[in-house]
Coordinates of C-alpha atoms and ligand atoms in Angstrom, one line a residue:
M5 CA 7.6 -16.3 15.7
S6 CA 6.0 -19.6 15.0
T7 CA 8.6 -21.3 13.1
S8 CA 12.3 -22.2 13.8
V9 CA 13.8 -21.4 10.7
E10 CA 16.0 -18.6 11.2
S11 CA 17.5 -18.0 7.9
F12 CA 16.7 -18.1 4.1
A13 CA 20.0 -20.0 3.6
D14 CA 18.0 -23.0 5.2
L15 CA 15.4 -23.1 2.7
G16 CA 17.2 -24.4 -0.4
L17 CA 17.3 -21.2 -2.2
S18 CA 19.8 -20.1 -4.6
D19 CA 23.1 -18.0 -3.8
T20 CA 21.9 -15.5 -6.4
L21 CA 18.3 -15.1 -4.5
L22 CA 20.0 -15.1 -1.1
Q23 CA 22.2 -12.4 -2.1
T24 CA 19.2 -10.3 -3.3
L25 CA 17.4 -10.9 -0.2
T26 CA 20.2 -9.5 1.9
Q27 CA 20.3 -6.4 -0.5
I28 CA 16.7 -5.6 0.0
G29 CA 16.9 -6.1 3.7
Y30 CA 14.9 -9.1 4.5
E31 CA 16.5 -10.6 7.4
T32 CA 14.5 -13.9 8.1
P33 CA 11.7 -15.9 6.5
S34 CA 8.3 -15.0 7.6
P35 CA 6.4 -18.3 8.8
I36 CA 4.5 -18.8 5.4
Q37 CA 7.8 -18.3 3.7
A38 CA 9.5 -20.7 5.8
Q39 CA 6.8 -23.4 5.2
C40 CA 6.0 -23.0 1.5
I41 CA 9.6 -22.3 0.1
P42 CA 11.0 -25.9 0.4
V43 CA 7.7 -27.4 -0.5
L44 CA 7.4 -25.3 -3.8
L45 CA 11.2 -25.7 -4.5
E46 CA 10.5 -29.7 -4.3
G47 CA 8.0 -29.2 -6.9
H48 CA 4.9 -30.1 -5.1
D49 CA 1.6 -28.4 -5.7
L50 CA 0.5 -26.5 -2.7
I51 CA -2.5 -25.0 -0.8
G52 CA -1.3 -21.8 1.2
M53 CA -3.8 -20.7 3.6
A54 CA -2.5 -16.9 4.2
Q55 CA -3.5 -13.5 3.7
T56 CA -1.9 -10.4 2.8
G57 CA 0.8 -9.3 5.4
T58 CA 2.0 -12.6 5.9
G59 CA 4.8 -12.5 3.2
K60 CA 2.6 -14.8 1.0
T61 CA 4.0 -12.9 -2.1
A62 CA 7.7 -13.7 -1.7
A63 CA 6.7 -17.5 -0.5
F64 CA 5.5 -18.3 -4.0
A65 CA 7.7 -15.7 -6.0
L66 CA 10.9 -16.9 -4.7
P67 CA 10.7 -20.7 -5.8
L68 CA 8.9 -19.7 -9.1
M69 CA 11.7 -17.5 -9.9
E70 CA 14.3 -20.4 -9.4
Q71 CA 12.4 -22.3 -12.2
I72 CA 12.8 -19.4 -14.7
D73 CA 15.2 -20.1 -17.7
V74 CA 15.8 -16.2 -18.5
K75 CA 17.0 -17.4 -22.0
V76 CA 13.6 -18.6 -22.9
S77 CA 11.6 -15.5 -23.8
K78 CA 8.3 -17.2 -23.2
P79 CA 5.9 -17.2 -20.2
Q80 CA 7.1 -19.8 -17.7
A81 CA 5.1 -18.7 -14.9
L82 CA 1.3 -17.1 -14.7
I83 CA 0.0 -15.6 -11.5
L84 CA -3.7 -14.7 -11.3
T85 CA -4.7 -12.2 -9.0
P86 CA -8.2 -10.5 -8.4
T87 CA -7.3 -7.0 -8.9
R88 CA -5.3 -5.0 -11.2
E89 CA -3.6 -3.2 -8.0
L90 CA -2.6 -6.6 -6.6
A91 CA -1.2 -7.5 -10.0
I92 CA 1.0 -4.5 -10.2
Q93 CA 2.1 -5.1 -6.6
V94 CA 3.0 -8.9 -7.1
A95 CA 4.8 -7.8 -10.5
E96 CA 6.7 -5.0 -8.7
A97 CA 7.5 -7.5 -6.0
L98 CA 8.8 -10.0 -8.4
Q99 CA 11.0 -7.3 -10.1
S100 CA 12.7 -6.6 -7.0
Y101 CA 13.5 -9.9 -6.4
A102 CA 14.9 -10.3 -9.9
K103 CA 17.7 -7.6 -9.1
N104 CA 20.3 -10.0 -9.7
L105 CA 18.8 -11.9 -12.7
P106 CA 19.7 -9.7 -15.8
G107 CA 17.1 -10.2 -18.3
F108 CA 14.2 -11.3 -16.0
H109 CA 11.1 -9.8 -17.3
V110 CA 7.7 -9.7 -15.5
L111 CA 4.7 -8.2 -17.0
P112 CA 1.3 -7.3 -15.2
I113 CA -1.7 -7.4 -17.3
Y114 CA -5.1 -6.1 -16.3
G115 CA -8.3 -4.8 -17.2
G116 CA -8.5 -1.2 -18.1
Q117 CA -5.1 -1.1 -19.3
S118 CA -4.4 -0.4 -23.2
Y119 CA -4.5 -3.3 -25.3
T120 CA -1.9 -1.9 -27.8
I121 CA 0.6 -1.4 -24.8
Q122 CA 0.2 -5.1 -23.6
L123 CA 0.4 -6.6 -26.8
K124 CA 3.7 -4.9 -27.5
Q125 CA 5.1 -5.9 -24.3
L126 CA 3.8 -9.6 -24.7
S127 CA 5.2 -10.0 -28.2
R128 CA 8.5 -8.5 -26.7
G129 CA 8.3 -11.7 -24.5
A130 CA 7.9 -12.1 -20.5
H131 CA 9.0 -14.6 -18.4
V132 CA 6.4 -14.4 -15.7
I133 CA 2.8 -12.8 -16.1
V134 CA 0.8 -11.5 -13.5
G135 CA -2.8 -10.9 -14.5
T136 CA -6.2 -10.5 -13.6
P137 CA -8.5 -13.2 -14.8
G138 CA -10.5 -11.5 -17.5
R139 CA -7.8 -10.0 -19.3
V140 CA -5.6 -13.2 -19.2
M141 CA -8.6 -14.9 -20.5
D142 CA -8.9 -12.3 -23.3
H143 CA -5.3 -12.8 -24.3
L144 CA -5.6 -16.5 -24.2
E145 CA -8.7 -16.1 -26.4
R146 CA -6.9 -14.1 -29.1
K147 CA -3.8 -16.1 -28.9
T148 CA -1.8 -13.3 -27.8
L149 CA -0.7 -15.3 -24.7
N150 CA 0.8 -18.7 -25.1
L151 CA 1.2 -20.9 -22.1
D152 CA 2.9 -23.7 -23.6
N153 CA 6.0 -23.3 -21.6
L154 CA 4.2 -22.8 -18.4
K155 CA 6.2 -24.3 -15.2
T156 CA 4.3 -22.6 -12.5
L157 CA 0.7 -21.4 -12.1
V158 CA -0.2 -19.3 -8.9
L159 CA -3.9 -18.3 -7.8
D160 CA -3.3 -15.7 -5.4
E161 CA -6.3 -14.5 -3.3
A162 CA -8.4 -17.4 -4.6
D163 CA -11.3 -16.4 -2.2
E164 CA -11.1 -13.0 -3.4
M165 CA -11.5 -14.0 -7.0
L166 CA -14.3 -16.1 -6.1
R167 CA -16.0 -13.3 -4.1
M168 CA -15.6 -11.0 -7.0
G169 CA -17.1 -13.5 -9.4
F170 CA -14.1 -14.5 -11.3
I171 CA -13.9 -18.1 -10.6
D172 CA -15.3 -19.3 -13.7
D173 CA -12.8 -17.3 -15.4
V174 CA -10.1 -18.9 -13.3
E175 CA -11.3 -22.5 -14.3
W176 CA -11.5 -21.6 -17.8
I177 CA -7.9 -20.6 -17.6
L178 CA -7.1 -23.6 -15.4
E179 CA -8.4 -25.9 -18.2
R180 CA -6.2 -24.3 -21.1
T181 CA -2.9 -24.6 -19.3
P182 CA -0.7 -27.4 -20.1
E183 CA -0.8 -30.9 -18.0
Q184 CA 2.6 -30.5 -16.5
H185 CA 3.0 -27.5 -14.2
Q186 CA 3.4 -27.0 -10.7
T187 CA 0.2 -25.1 -9.1
A188 CA 0.0 -23.0 -6.0
L189 CA -3.2 -21.8 -4.6
F190 CA -3.3 -19.0 -1.9
S191 CA -6.3 -18.1 0.1
A192 CA -7.2 -16.5 3.2
T193 CA -10.2 -18.7 3.6
M194 CA -11.2 -22.0 2.1
P195 CA -14.7 -21.7 1.0
E196 CA -16.2 -25.0 -0.7
Q197 CA -15.8 -23.8 -4.2
I198 CA -12.2 -23.0 -3.7
R199 CA -11.7 -26.5 -2.0
R200 CA -13.4 -27.9 -5.1
V201 CA -11.2 -26.1 -7.5
A202 CA -8.2 -27.1 -5.7
Q203 CA -9.3 -30.9 -5.7
K204 CA -9.9 -30.8 -9.4
Y205 CA -6.7 -28.9 -10.7
L206 CA -4.1 -29.5 -8.0
V207 CA -2.1 -32.8 -7.8
E208 CA -1.6 -34.2 -4.3
P209 CA -1.0 -30.8 -3.0
R210 CA 0.6 -30.2 0.4
E211 CA -1.4 -27.9 2.5
I212 CA 0.3 -25.1 4.6
K213 CA -1.6 -22.8 7.0
I214 CA -0.5 -20.1 9.2
K215 CA -1.5 -20.9 13.0
S216 CA -3.2 -18.1 14.6
A217 CA -3.0 -19.7 18.1
T218 CA -5.3 -17.7 20.5
A219 CA -2.9 -15.9 23.1
T220 CA -3.6 -13.6 26.0
V221 CA -2.0 -10.1 25.9
A222 CA -1.1 -8.1 29.0
A223 CA -3.4 -5.3 29.9
I224 CA -2.2 -3.2 27.3
R225 CA -4.1 -0.3 25.4
Q226 CA -4.4 -1.6 21.7
V227 CA -5.4 0.9 19.0
Y228 CA -5.0 0.9 15.1
W229 CA -4.7 3.5 12.6
Q230 CA -5.9 2.8 9.0
V231 CA -3.4 4.3 6.9
S232 CA -5.0 6.7 4.6
G233 CA -4.6 10.3 3.4
M234 CA -1.1 10.8 5.0
H235 CA 2.2 9.2 5.1
K236 CA 2.9 6.9 8.0
L237 CA 5.9 8.8 8.9
D238 CA 3.7 12.3 9.2
A239 CA 1.2 10.3 11.0
L240 CA 3.6 8.5 13.4
T241 CA 5.0 12.0 14.4
R242 CA 1.8 13.3 15.2
I243 CA 0.5 10.6 17.0
L244 CA 3.7 10.1 19.0
E245 CA 3.6 14.0 19.8
V246 CA -0.1 13.9 21.4
E247 CA 0.1 10.3 23.2
D248 CA -0.4 10.8 26.7
N249 CA 2.6 9.2 28.8
F250 CA 4.7 9.0 26.1
D251 CA 8.2 8.0 27.3
A252 CA 9.9 5.7 24.8
A253 CA 8.9 3.5 21.9
I254 CA 9.9 0.5 20.1
I255 CA 8.9 0.9 16.3
F256 CA 8.5 -2.3 14.4
V257 CA 9.4 -2.6 10.5
R258 CA 9.9 -5.4 8.3
T259 CA 13.5 -5.0 6.7
K260 CA 16.9 -3.8 8.0
T261 CA 16.7 -1.2 5.4
A262 CA 13.7 0.1 6.7
T263 CA 15.0 0.4 10.3
V264 CA 17.8 2.6 9.3
E265 CA 15.8 4.6 7.0
L266 CA 13.2 5.4 9.6
A267 CA 15.6 6.2 12.3
D268 CA 17.3 8.5 9.9
K269 CA 13.9 10.3 9.1
L270 CA 13.0 10.5 12.9
N271 CA 16.4 11.9 13.7
A272 CA 16.0 14.4 11.3
R273 CA 12.7 15.4 12.9
G274 CA 14.3 15.8 16.3
Y275 CA 13.7 12.2 17.8
A276 CA 16.6 10.6 19.6
A277 CA 16.2 7.3 17.6
A278 CA 18.3 4.4 16.4
A279 CA 17.9 1.3 14.2
L280 CA 18.0 -2.2 15.8
N281 CA 18.5 -5.1 13.3
G282 CA 20.4 -8.2 12.8
D283 CA 23.3 -6.3 11.2
L284 CA 24.3 -5.1 14.6
N285 CA 26.6 -7.3 16.5
Q286 CA 25.8 -8.4 20.0
Q287 CA 27.9 -5.4 21.6
M288 CA 26.2 -2.7 19.3
R289 CA 22.9 -4.1 20.2
E290 CA 23.3 -4.1 23.7
R291 CA 24.7 -0.6 23.5
V292 CA 21.4 0.5 21.8
I293 CA 19.3 -1.1 24.4
E294 CA 21.3 0.3 27.1
Q295 CA 20.8 3.8 25.6
L296 CA 17.0 3.2 25.3
K297 CA 17.0 2.2 29.0
S298 CA 19.1 5.4 30.2
G299 CA 17.0 7.9 27.9
A300 CA 19.9 8.6 25.6
L301 CA 17.4 7.3 23.0
D302 CA 13.6 7.5 23.1
I303 CA 12.9 5.4 19.9
V304 CA 14.3 2.2 18.7
I305 CA 13.2 1.0 15.4
A306 CA 13.5 -2.8 15.2
T307 CA 12.9 -5.8 13.4
D308 CA 11.3 -8.6 14.9
V309 CA 14.4 -10.9 15.4
A310 CA 16.3 -8.0 16.6
A311 CA 13.7 -7.1 19.3
R312 CA 13.4 -10.4 20.8
G313 CA 13.5 -10.4 24.7
I314 CA 14.0 -6.7 25.0
D315 CA 13.0 -5.6 28.5
V316 CA 13.1 -2.0 29.0
P317 CA 10.5 -1.0 31.5
R318 CA 10.3 2.9 30.2
V319 CA 9.0 1.6 26.8
S320 CA 5.6 3.2 26.9
H321 CA 4.4 2.6 23.3
V322 CA 5.0 -0.2 20.8
V323 CA 4.3 0.8 17.0
N324 CA 3.5 -1.7 14.5
Y325 CA 4.6 0.6 11.8
D326 CA 4.7 -2.4 9.4
I327 CA 2.0 -5.1 10.3
P328 CA 3.5 -8.4 11.9
Y329 CA 3.5 -11.6 9.9
D330 CA 1.2 -13.4 12.2
T331 CA -0.6 -12.9 15.6
E332 CA 2.3 -14.6 17.3
A333 CA 4.8 -11.9 16.1
Y334 CA 2.0 -9.4 17.2
V335 CA 1.6 -10.9 20.7
H336 CA 5.7 -10.8 21.2
R337 CA 5.9 -7.3 19.8
I338 CA 3.3 -5.7 21.9
G339 CA 4.9 -7.6 24.9
R340 CA 7.7 -5.1 24.9
T341 CA 5.6 -2.7 26.5
G342 CA 3.7 -2.6 29.7
R343 CA 6.6 -4.1 31.7
A344 CA 7.2 -4.0 35.3
G345 CA 3.8 -3.4 36.1
R346 CA 3.3 -0.1 34.0
T347 CA 0.7 0.7 31.5
G348 CA 1.5 -0.1 27.8
N349 CA 0.2 1.2 24.5
A350 CA 0.2 -0.6 21.2
I351 CA -0.4 1.2 18.1
L352 CA -0.8 -0.6 14.9
F353 CA -0.7 0.6 11.3
V354 CA -3.0 -1.1 9.0
A355 CA -3.0 -0.6 5.1
P356 CA -6.5 -1.2 3.9
R357 CA -5.5 -4.4 2.4
E358 CA -4.3 -5.6 5.8
I359 CA -7.7 -5.3 7.5
R360 CA -8.1 -9.2 7.3
M361 CA -4.9 -9.5 9.3
L362 CA -6.1 -7.0 11.8
R363 CA -9.4 -9.0 12.4
T364 CA -7.1 -12.2 12.8
I365 CA -5.3 -10.6 15.4
E366 CA -8.4 -9.4 17.3
R367 CA -9.5 -12.8 17.3
A368 CA -6.5 -14.5 18.3
T369 CA -6.0 -12.3 21.2
R370 CA -9.5 -12.1 22.0
Q371 CA -9.6 -8.3 22.4
P372 CA -10.8 -5.7 20.2
I373 CA -8.4 -3.2 18.8
A374 CA -10.0 0.2 18.7
P375 CA -9.5 2.5 15.7
L376 CA -7.5 5.6 16.4
T377 CA -8.5 9.0 15.1
L378 CA -5.2 10.9 13.8
P379 CA -4.8 13.8 15.9
S380 CA -5.5 17.1 14.1
R381 CA -3.5 19.9 13.7
A382 CA -5.5 21.4 16.5
D383 CA -4.7 18.6 18.7
V384 CA -1.0 18.8 18.1
T385 CA -1.1 22.5 18.5
N386 CA -3.0 22.4 21.6
K387 CA -0.5 19.7 23.0
R388 CA 2.5 22.1 22.0
V389 CA 0.9 24.9 23.7
A390 CA 0.3 23.0 26.8
D391 CA 3.9 21.7 26.9
F392 CA 5.0 25.2 26.3
K393 CA 2.9 26.7 29.2
Q394 CA 4.3 24.1 31.3
K395 CA 7.9 24.8 30.8
V396 CA 7.1 28.6 31.2
V397 CA 5.2 27.5 34.6
E398 CA 8.5 25.7 35.6
V399 CA 10.8 28.6 34.9
L400 CA 8.4 31.0 36.5
A401 CA 8.8 29.0 39.8
A402 CA 12.5 29.1 39.6
E403 CA 14.8 31.8 41.3
G404 CA 16.8 34.4 39.3
L405 CA 14.3 36.0 37.1
D406 CA 15.0 39.5 38.1
F407 CA 17.8 40.0 35.7
F408 CA 15.4 39.1 32.9
A409 CA 12.5 40.7 34.4
N410 CA 14.4 43.9 34.1
I411 CA 15.5 43.3 30.4
V412 CA 11.7 42.9 29.6
S413 CA 11.0 46.2 31.3
Q414 CA 13.6 47.8 29.6
I415 CA 12.2 46.7 26.1
A416 CA 8.8 47.6 26.9
E417 CA 9.8 51.0 28.0
E418 CA 12.2 51.6 24.9
Q419 CA 9.6 50.3 22.4
N420 CA 6.6 51.8 24.1
V421 CA 4.7 48.5 24.3
G422 CA 3.2 46.4 27.1
A423 CA 5.2 43.5 28.7
E424 CA 2.6 41.1 27.4
E425 CA 3.8 42.0 23.8
V426 CA 7.4 41.5 24.6
A427 CA 6.4 38.2 26.2
A428 CA 4.8 37.1 22.9
A429 CA 7.8 37.9 21.0
L430 CA 9.8 35.8 23.1
A431 CA 7.3 33.1 23.0
M432 CA 7.4 33.3 19.4
M433 CA 11.5 33.1 19.6
A434 CA 11.3 30.2 22.0
Q435 CA 9.7 28.0 19.1
E436 CA 12.8 27.3 17.7
G437 CA 12.5 24.7 15.0
K438 CA 9.3 23.5 16.0
P439 CA 6.6 26.1 15.7
L440 CA 3.5 25.9 18.1
Q441 CA 1.2 26.0 15.4
I442 CA 1.7 23.3 12.7
A443 CA 1.1 24.2 9.3
G444 CA -1.0 22.1 6.4
E445 CA -4.5 20.8 6.3
D446 CA -5.9 17.6 8.1
P447 CA -6.5 15.0 5.8
A448 CA -10.2 13.7 5.3
P449 CA -10.7 11.3 8.2
A450 CA -10.7 7.5 6.9
R451 CA -13.8 5.7 6.8
P452 CA -14.0 2.8 9.4
A453 CA -12.5 -0.3 8.0
T454 CA -14.6 -2.9 6.1
R455 CA -14.0 -5.9 4.3
D456 CA -14.2 -4.1 1.0
D457 CA -11.1 -1.9 2.0
R458 CA -8.8 -4.6 1.1
R459 CA -8.0 -3.3 -2.4
P460 CA -6.8 0.3 -2.4
G461 CA -3.7 1.7 -4.1
V462 CA -2.9 3.9 -7.0
F463 CA -5.5 2.1 -9.0
G464 CA -7.3 0.6 -6.1
E465 CA -10.6 -0.5 -7.9
R466 CA -11.6 -4.1 -9.1
E467 CA -11.0 -5.1 -12.4
R468 CA -14.1 -4.4 -14.5
K469 CA -16.1 -7.8 -15.2
P470 CA -14.2 -9.5 -18.0
G471 CA -15.4 -8.3 -21.4
F472 CA -16.8 -5.2 -20.1
E473 CA -14.2 -3.0 -21.9
S474 CA -11.9 -5.6 -23.2
R475 CA -12.3 -5.5 -26.8
G476 CA -11.7 -2.0 -27.6
E477 CA -15.3 -0.9 -27.2
R478 CA -14.6 1.5 -24.6
P479 CA -16.8 4.5 -25.5
R480 CA -15.0 6.7 -27.4
F481 CA -15.7 10.6 -27.1
D482 CA -16.4 12.3 -30.6
D483 CA -13.4 11.0 -32.9
R484 CA -14.8 12.2 -36.2
N485 CA -12.3 15.2 -36.3
G486 CA -8.7 13.7 -35.7
D487 CA -7.8 16.8 -33.7
K488 CA -10.5 16.5 -31.1
P489 CA -10.2 14.9 -27.9
R490 CA -11.1 11.6 -27.5
Y491 CA -11.8 9.1 -24.8
E492 CA -10.1 5.8 -25.4
D493 CA -7.6 3.3 -24.3
R494 CA -4.1 4.9 -24.5
P495 CA -0.8 3.9 -22.8
R496 CA 0.2 5.8 -19.9
R497 CA 2.8 8.2 -20.4
E498 CA 4.9 8.9 -17.2
D499 CA 7.1 11.9 -18.4
R500 CA 5.1 14.1 -20.6
P501 CA 6.3 16.9 -22.5
A502 CA 4.6 20.3 -21.9
R503 CA 1.1 19.9 -22.6
P504 CA -0.3 21.6 -25.6
A505 CA -3.4 23.8 -25.3
P506 CA -6.3 21.4 -25.9
S507 CA -8.7 22.2 -28.5
G508 CA -12.6 21.9 -28.1
D509 CA -14.7 22.6 -24.9
M510 CA -13.0 21.8 -21.6
V511 CA -14.7 21.3 -18.2
R512 CA -13.0 22.0 -15.1
Y513 CA -13.1 19.3 -12.1
R514 CA -11.8 19.2 -8.7
I515 CA -10.3 16.2 -7.3
D516 CA -9.3 15.6 -3.5
V517 CA -5.7 14.8 -3.9
G518 CA -2.8 17.4 -3.9
R519 CA 0.7 18.0 -2.7
E520 CA 0.2 16.9 0.7
H521 CA -0.8 13.3 -0.6
G522 CA 2.7 13.2 -2.3
V523 CA 0.8 13.7 -5.7
E524 CA 2.4 15.0 -8.9
V525 CA 1.1 16.0 -12.3
R526 CA 2.2 13.1 -13.7
D527 CA 0.1 11.0 -11.2
I528 CA -2.7 12.9 -12.0
V529 CA -2.3 12.3 -16.0
G530 CA -1.4 8.8 -15.7
A531 CA -4.4 7.8 -13.4
I532 CA -6.9 9.9 -15.6
A533 CA -5.5 8.7 -18.8
N534 CA -5.5 5.0 -17.8
E535 CA -9.0 5.1 -15.9
A536 CA -10.8 7.2 -18.4
G537 CA -9.2 6.2 -21.3
I538 CA -8.6 9.7 -22.6
E539 CA -5.3 10.4 -24.3
S540 CA -3.2 12.1 -22.2
R541 CA -2.4 15.1 -24.4
F542 CA -6.2 15.9 -24.4
I543 CA -6.0 16.2 -20.6
G544 CA -5.9 19.9 -20.2
R545 CA -4.3 22.2 -17.3
I546 CA -3.8 20.9 -14.0
G547 CA -3.7 23.0 -11.1
L548 CA -1.9 21.2 -8.3
Y549 CA -2.7 22.8 -4.6
E550 CA -1.9 21.6 -1.2
E551 CA -5.1 19.4 -0.4
S552 CA -6.8 19.2 -3.7
S553 CA -6.1 19.9 -7.3
T554 CA -7.8 20.8 -10.6
V555 CA -8.0 18.9 -13.9
E556 CA -9.4 20.3 -17.4
L557 CA -10.9 17.4 -19.2
P558 CA -12.9 17.4 -22.6
A559 CA -16.6 18.0 -22.2
G560 CA -19.0 15.3 -22.8
M561 CA -17.3 12.6 -20.9
P562 CA -19.0 9.2 -21.4
A563 CA -20.7 7.6 -18.5
E564 CA -18.2 4.7 -18.4
A565 CA -15.0 7.0 -18.2
A566 CA -17.0 9.0 -15.5
N567 CA -17.7 5.9 -13.4
A568 CA -14.3 4.7 -13.9
L569 CA -13.1 8.0 -12.5
K570 CA -15.4 8.1 -9.7
R571 CA -13.8 5.1 -8.2
T572 CA -10.2 6.1 -9.1
R573 CA -7.7 6.6 -6.3
I574 CA -4.4 8.3 -6.6
R575 CA -1.7 7.2 -4.2
G576 CA -4.4 5.3 -2.3
V577 CA -6.5 8.4 -1.7
P578 CA -10.1 8.4 -3.4
I579 CA -10.0 11.3 -5.8
N580 CA -13.8 12.3 -5.4
I581 CA -13.7 13.8 -8.7
R582 CA -16.6 16.4 -9.2
Q583 CA -17.1 19.6 -11.5
D584 CA -15.3 22.5 -10.1
E585 CA -18.0 25.0 -8.8
G586 CA -18.3 28.1 -10.5
R587 CA -17.5 26.9 -14.1
P588 CA -20.3 26.6 -16.5
G589 CA -20.7 23.7 -18.9
G590 CA -20.7 20.1 -18.8
S591 CA -22.0 17.9 -16.0
F592 CA -19.5 15.5 -14.4
G593 CA -19.3 12.2 -16.7
G594 CA -22.7 13.0 -18.4
E595 CA -23.8 10.3 -16.1
R596 CA -27.6 10.8 -16.7
K597 CA -27.2 11.0 -20.3
F598 CA -25.3 7.7 -20.6
D599 CA -26.5 5.5 -17.8
G600 CA -29.4 3.8 -19.6
E601 CA -27.3 3.1 -22.3
R602 CA -24.6 1.7 -20.2
G603 CA -26.8 -0.7 -18.4
G604 CA -27.6 -2.3 -21.9
F605 CA -24.0 -2.5 -22.9
K606 CA -22.8 -4.0 -20.0
K607 CA -25.5 -6.8 -20.2
K608 CA -24.9 -7.4 -23.7
K609 CA -21.0 -7.5 -23.2
F610 CA -21.4 -10.3 -20.6
G611 CA -23.8 -12.2 -22.6
D612 CA -21.2 -12.1 -25.3
R613 CA -18.7 -14.2 -23.4
Ligands
LIG715 P1 2.8 -9.8 1.4 O1 2.0 -10.4 2.7 O2 3.3 -10.8 0.4 O3 1.8 -8.8 0.9 O4 4.2 -8.9 2.2 C1 3.8 -7.8 3.1 C2 5.2 -7.1 2.9 O5 6.2 -7.9 3.6 C3 5.7 -6.7 1.6 O6 6.1 -5.3 1.8 C4 7.1 -7.5 1.5 O7 8.2 -6.8 0.9 C5 7.4 -7.7 2.9 N1 8.2 -8.8 3.3 C6 7.8 -10.2 2.9 N2 8.5 -11.1 3.5 C7 9.7 -10.4 4.1 C8 10.6 -10.9 4.8 N3 11.0 -12.1 4.7 N4 11.4 -9.9 5.5 C9 11.1 -8.6 5.2 N5 10.0 -8.2 4.8 C10 9.3 -9.2 4.1

């Protein structure tokens, strides 16, 4: 690791937050946290050059939370993020750090979400607002958001905000914040325009940069899997199962909690796995390493600190289940394999948002990391069959089969079947808890990683251009008759009562998410209600299947709603909505009907600003 700071306690955080960090399983500060937290606690403005995956959220969130007076129900911190998905993520992070701060309230506000609900939440009072620039600007204009009590302003992923055309909005907001406040700007890169904004609005900022010193790595096969369409745990077991030369693995995760959880899950799937984290005393730690050496354990799930210096030659694989904070940590992690002249394999799991970190690692190690195609069901089956055959061959070569051959002959004779059929029955029995053929479907292959893949998630699309749908002009489906379905901004309802049969014409659509993606009916209702602005009670029957689902929506969907749905993801998976074949009536989204209109509408709205 690139810092000598070993403990959060060295950074000046309060006991309350330190206790929270222990509870949520953070073991040591990441390099960006070690450097930023003390500077921010001292009250300086800051420019942090860091990207997703470095732990930058906690780097600004923890000091900011130390400033909050929970008794004052006014926004004291504002965090601007480029996307709604990031706003939600950051708000969730703050909420988790507020575990021991009763009354603390953080509110994400972003485009596409109902104004009614946002206004209600704002009027209830929030201490921290995490928002996308367009929506924050709208609320400032409407005076529904007041920043008079602002102590901290954070610009998160400033270069992304620039890239997405929000920089003018950001400046507009910066000009309307009170004089006295601390500003922190985080950006993965520092283009000229961001530099200019920093010079104009930050006061003597300290600049902190995560080093990505080049480093040579041993001759290790390095591959990455872009997390998509399948849970990491399922992908991990599939990969480990078909990897050639698998002997033992060290799997790296970020938190102590995750080491224990993953070890439990892998044990439940039949792996000999154990956790290795900073909670273990030296003796326990050595015991785990001994067990890995001797073969009593095949997998150790570790945090960076706990795995430091492990030298176990049989470790054939290192899996970066959670991406490391920096290139130094990556190089250190993968150095746990390929030891004593053996070949090593390093597998990296990369969430779409973390693609930039992948590229940084490639640059720093001066080695390309090849994409890994997830083994298909057929691959796993073939591997299991090959292993099974191998076992049979070994037994065939052994002595003492006569007794068993006799039993087979007896069964064949008694049942009047061939020995082959008896052997098939025995093979079936021999599967035990691990069937040779695995059930379920293969997920659709992920697209190759691109820069644009850095903002996925449940609602993983960009915020619409400010003003586009921000003043309640989202096109409505026929609302002349109060009982007819309408497309409009409505609050998301998580737990819906039984859905009444909708009135009016319904069209059935198919979406490419189902049970295997961990999707539930409420996810589908929530996403569609939010994205298409359709009141959830007008969403018709939902059929949840293994790999896809169907959903009935009112006919005559406006183009804007249709376009929003086309970009929608549920649990990170693009839903690829289309009309379900074989059903008459309605074309998806009435695109053709609305397209021309939408162009004009959009233009006019932008001009309004
Ligand atoms: P970020 O780079 O802020 O998006 O953080 C990436 C992930 O790292 C999040 O899941 C955080 O919860 C996690 N994380 C951040 N800091 C730490 C830490 N010091 N120890 C363990 N996990 C962390």
